[in-house]
Amino acid sequence: MNNGPRLYNSISPEERDARLRRKQEKRQKEVHQLRRNRLIAIFAIIFVFLGVQISIKIAQTQRINSDVQASKKILNKVKLEHKELKTRRDDLQDPDYVAKMVRYKFMYSKPNEKIYNVPEGQNSK
């Protein structure tokens, strides 16, 4: 260390070391902030990506659930129709029922049977 006068307005070695330390600390702080900001940006991108994926899956699930509900309604209709057709098939295999239907639809009659046509839906006394 030189305790003599400073020439040409030059700074002392202690001041120079202090300035270099402050500059280095400032640079380290900037690097630390830059890394932190990058890490935050990466996590933000990941969360946005996952959020979009979750919303897409929720929309798909809702669409599939609505399709399932519609299919269940159709299935119930088909089951009901199947049950009615099965009942009708069983009825048509019964000879008494077939005879009754033929007599009603085509106005056939048994021998010595009289058929009276009564109008329906009128309340005449």
PDB file of C-alpha atoms in Angstrom:
ATOM      1  CA  MET A   1       0.000   0.000   0.000  1.00  0.00           C
ATOM      2  CA  ASN A   2       1.257   3.280  -1.006  1.00  0.00           C
ATOM      3  CA  ASN A   3       0.382   6.117   1.368  1.00  0.00           C
ATOM      4  CA  GLY A   4       1.720   8.766  -0.917  1.00  0.00           C
ATOM      5  CA  PRO A   5      -0.262  11.244  -2.936  1.00  0.00           C
ATOM      6  CA  ARG A   6      -2.464   9.938  -5.719  1.00  0.00           C
ATOM      7  CA  LEU A   7      -1.468  11.039  -9.124  1.00  0.00           C
ATOM      8  CA  TYR A   8      -3.765  11.753 -12.044  1.00  0.00           C
ATOM      9  CA  ASN A   9      -6.921  11.294  -9.982  1.00  0.00           C
ATOM     10  CA  SER A  10      -6.485   7.542  -9.958  1.00  0.00           C
ATOM     11  CA  ILE A  11      -8.373   5.507  -7.385  1.00  0.00           C
ATOM     12  CA  SER A  12      -6.688   3.626  -4.631  1.00  0.00           C
ATOM     13  CA  PRO A  13      -6.345  -0.168  -4.817  1.00  0.00           C
ATOM     14  CA  GLU A  14      -8.778  -0.575  -1.880  1.00  0.00           C
ATOM     15  CA  GLU A  15     -11.431   1.460  -3.673  1.00  0.00           C
ATOM     16  CA  ARG A  16     -10.796  -0.483  -6.862  1.00  0.00           C
ATOM     17  CA  ASP A  17     -11.193  -3.805  -5.003  1.00  0.00           C
ATOM     18  CA  ALA A  18     -14.371  -2.535  -3.318  1.00  0.00           C
ATOM     19  CA  ARG A  19     -15.809  -1.418  -6.680  1.00  0.00           C
ATOM     20  CA  LEU A  20     -14.919  -4.769  -8.247  1.00  0.00           C
ATOM     21  CA  ARG A  21     -16.557  -6.624  -5.317  1.00  0.00           C
ATOM     22  CA  ARG A  22     -19.737  -4.508  -5.635  1.00  0.00           C
ATOM     23  CA  LYS A  23     -19.754  -5.045  -9.388  1.00  0.00           C
ATOM     24  CA  GLN A  24     -19.296  -8.803  -8.926  1.00  0.00           C
ATOM     25  CA  GLU A  25     -22.048  -8.943  -6.278  1.00  0.00           C
ATOM     26  CA  LYS A  26     -24.352  -6.948  -8.552  1.00  0.00           C
ATOM     27  CA  ARG A  27     -23.617  -9.332 -11.434  1.00  0.00           C
ATOM     28  CA  GLN A  28     -24.242 -12.379  -9.197  1.00  0.00           C
ATOM     29  CA  LYS A  29     -27.535 -10.848  -8.065  1.00  0.00           C
ATOM     30  CA  GLU A  30     -28.553 -10.244 -11.694  1.00  0.00           C
ATOM     31  CA  VAL A  31     -27.640 -13.827 -12.622  1.00  0.00           C
ATOM     32  CA  HIS A  32     -29.613 -15.106  -9.613  1.00  0.00           C
ATOM     33  CA  GLN A  33     -32.669 -13.022 -10.612  1.00  0.00           C
ATOM     34  CA  LEU A  34     -32.361 -14.172 -14.214  1.00  0.00           C
ATOM     35  CA  ARG A  35     -32.266 -17.838 -13.142  1.00  0.00           C
ATOM     36  CA  ARG A  36     -35.198 -17.314 -10.774  1.00  0.00           C
ATOM     37  CA  ASN A  37     -37.229 -15.605 -13.508  1.00  0.00           C
ATOM     38  CA  ARG A  38     -36.447 -18.403 -15.957  1.00  0.00           C
ATOM     39  CA  LEU A  39     -37.483 -21.014 -13.403  1.00  0.00           C
ATOM     40  CA  ILE A  40     -40.731 -19.150 -12.709  1.00  0.00           C
ATOM     41  CA  ALA A  41     -41.390 -18.867 -16.461  1.00  0.00           C
ATOM     42  CA  ILE A  42     -40.773 -22.595 -16.957  1.00  0.00           C
ATOM     43  CA  PHE A  43     -43.164 -23.495 -14.128  1.00  0.00           C
ATOM     44  CA  ALA A  44     -45.748 -21.036 -15.484  1.00  0.00           C
ATOM     45  CA  ILE A  45     -45.525 -22.646 -18.930  1.00  0.00           C
ATOM     46  CA  ILE A  46     -45.873 -26.106 -17.388  1.00  0.00           C
ATOM     47  CA  PHE A  47     -48.907 -25.048 -15.342  1.00  0.00           C
ATOM     48  CA  VAL A  48     -50.557 -23.421 -18.367  1.00  0.00           C
ATOM     49  CA  PHE A  49     -49.919 -26.538 -20.457  1.00  0.00           C
ATOM     50  CA  LEU A  50     -51.315 -28.805 -17.747  1.00  0.00           C
ATOM     51  CA  GLY A  51     -54.300 -26.491 -17.270  1.00  0.00           C
ATOM     52  CA  VAL A  52     -55.105 -26.639 -20.976  1.00  0.00           C
ATOM     53  CA  GLN A  53     -54.755 -30.424 -20.983  1.00  0.00           C
ATOM     54  CA  ILE A  54     -57.039 -30.752 -17.956  1.00  0.00           C
ATOM     55  CA  SER A  55     -59.671 -28.494 -19.513  1.00  0.00           C
ATOM     56  CA  ILE A  56     -59.532 -30.519 -22.747  1.00  0.00           C
ATOM     57  CA  LYS A  57     -59.970 -33.769 -20.798  1.00  0.00           C
ATOM     58  CA  ILE A  58     -62.882 -32.306 -18.818  1.00  0.00           C
ATOM     59  CA  ALA A  59     -64.582 -31.241 -22.059  1.00  0.00           C
ATOM     60  CA  GLN A  60     -64.025 -34.707 -23.558  1.00  0.00           C
ATOM     61  CA  THR A  61     -65.398 -36.350 -20.415  1.00  0.00           C
ATOM     62  CA  GLN A  62     -68.525 -34.188 -20.523  1.00  0.00           C
ATOM     63  CA  ARG A  63     -69.040 -34.970 -24.210  1.00  0.00           C
ATOM     64  CA  ILE A  64     -68.609 -38.696 -23.590  1.00  0.00           C
ATOM     65  CA  ASN A  65     -71.003 -38.563 -20.626  1.00  0.00           C
ATOM     66  CA  SER A  66     -73.640 -36.830 -22.753  1.00  0.00           C
ATOM     67  CA  ASP A  67     -73.132 -39.482 -25.464  1.00  0.00           C
ATOM     68  CA  VAL A  68     -73.547 -42.202 -22.824  1.00  0.00           C
ATOM     69  CA  GLN A  69     -76.775 -40.610 -21.566  1.00  0.00           C
ATOM     70  CA  ALA A  70     -78.144 -40.414 -25.116  1.00  0.00           C
ATOM     71  CA  SER A  71     -77.158 -44.037 -25.744  1.00  0.00           C
ATOM     72  CA  LYS A  72     -78.862 -45.119 -22.518  1.00  0.00           C
ATOM     73  CA  LYS A  73     -82.081 -43.389 -23.599  1.00  0.00           C
ATOM     74  CA  ILE A  74     -81.934 -45.126 -26.975  1.00  0.00           C
ATOM     75  CA  LEU A  75     -81.189 -48.444 -25.269  1.00  0.00           C
ATOM     76  CA  ASN A  76     -84.201 -48.053 -22.978  1.00  0.00           C
ATOM     77  CA  LYS A  77     -86.422 -47.286 -25.987  1.00  0.00           C
ATOM     78  CA  VAL A  78     -85.112 -50.329 -27.843  1.00  0.00           C
ATOM     79  CA  LYS A  79     -85.581 -52.547 -24.775  1.00  0.00           C
ATOM     80  CA  LEU A  80     -89.163 -51.347 -24.384  1.00  0.00           C
ATOM     81  CA  GLU A  81     -89.861 -51.915 -28.073  1.00  0.00           C
ATOM     82  CA  HIS A  82     -88.265 -55.370 -27.849  1.00  0.00           C
ATOM     83  CA  LYS A  83     -90.451 -56.227 -24.876  1.00  0.00           C
ATOM     84  CA  GLU A  84     -93.586 -55.069 -26.711  1.00  0.00           C
ATOM     85  CA  LEU A  85     -92.647 -57.020 -29.843  1.00  0.00           C
ATOM     86  CA  LYS A  86     -91.895 -60.122 -27.785  1.00  0.00           C
ATOM     87  CA  THR A  87     -95.290 -59.849 -26.104  1.00  0.00           C
ATOM     88  CA  ARG A  88     -96.970 -59.406 -29.488  1.00  0.00           C
ATOM     89  CA  ARG A  89     -95.065 -62.396 -30.899  1.00  0.00           C
ATOM     90  CA  ASP A  90     -96.162 -64.539 -27.971  1.00  0.00           C
ATOM     91  CA  ASP A  91     -99.749 -63.343 -28.436  1.00  0.00           C
ATOM     92  CA  LEU A  92     -99.667 -64.129 -32.154  1.00  0.00           C
ATOM     93  CA  GLN A  93     -98.561 -67.676 -31.352  1.00  0.00           C
ATOM     94  CA  ASP A  94    -101.732 -68.152 -29.285  1.00  0.00           C
ATOM     95  CA  PRO A  95    -104.504 -69.461 -31.620  1.00  0.00           C
ATOM     96  CA  ASP A  96    -107.317 -67.980 -29.491  1.00  0.00           C
ATOM     97  CA  TYR A  97    -105.783 -64.515 -29.627  1.00  0.00           C
ATOM     98  CA  VAL A  98    -105.251 -64.757 -33.397  1.00  0.00           C
ATOM     99  CA  ALA A  99    -108.854 -65.841 -33.899  1.00  0.00           C
ATOM    100  CA  LYS A 100    -110.073 -62.953 -31.751  1.00  0.00           C
ATOM    101  CA  MET A 101    -107.928 -60.433 -33.693  1.00  0.00           C
ATOM    102  CA  VAL A 102    -109.120 -61.741 -37.069  1.00  0.00           C
ATOM    103  CA  ARG A 103    -112.729 -61.549 -35.947  1.00  0.00           C
ATOM    104  CA  TYR A 104    -112.254 -57.999 -34.650  1.00  0.00           C
ATOM    105  CA  LYS A 105    -110.221 -56.610 -37.553  1.00  0.00           C
ATOM    106  CA  PHE A 106    -111.925 -58.275 -40.475  1.00  0.00           C
ATOM    107  CA  MET A 107    -115.350 -58.684 -38.879  1.00  0.00           C
ATOM    108  CA  TYR A 108    -115.390 -62.431 -39.214  1.00  0.00           C
ATOM    109  CA  SER A 109    -117.755 -64.376 -37.093  1.00  0.00           C
ATOM    110  CA  LYS A 110    -118.191 -67.842 -35.786  1.00  0.00           C
ATOM    111  CA  PRO A 111    -121.038 -69.899 -37.133  1.00  0.00           C
ATOM    112  CA  ASN A 112    -124.412 -68.720 -35.768  1.00  0.00           C
ATOM    113  CA  GLU A 113    -122.806 -65.641 -34.159  1.00  0.00           C
ATOM    114  CA  LYS A 114    -124.326 -62.197 -34.605  1.00  0.00           C
ATOM    115  CA  ILE A 115    -122.126 -59.119 -34.697  1.00  0.00           C
ATOM    116  CA  TYR A 116    -123.426 -55.795 -33.528  1.00  0.00           C
ATOM    117  CA  ASN A 117    -121.529 -52.657 -34.423  1.00  0.00           C
ATOM    118  CA  VAL A 118    -121.708 -50.196 -31.547  1.00  0.00           C
ATOM    119  CA  PRO A 119    -120.239 -46.752 -32.165  1.00  0.00           C
ATOM    120  CA  GLU A 120    -117.541 -45.848 -29.681  1.00  0.00           C
ATOM    121  CA  GLY A 121    -117.073 -42.542 -27.903  1.00  0.00           C
ATOM    122  CA  GLN A 122    -120.717 -41.449 -27.764  1.00  0.00           C
ATOM    123  CA  ASN A 123    -122.624 -41.232 -24.510  1.00  0.00           C
ATOM    124  CA  SER A 124    -126.158 -41.843 -25.751  1.00  0.00           C
ATOM    125  CA  LYS A 125    -128.792 -42.941 -23.257  1.00  0.00           C
TER     126      LYS A 125
END
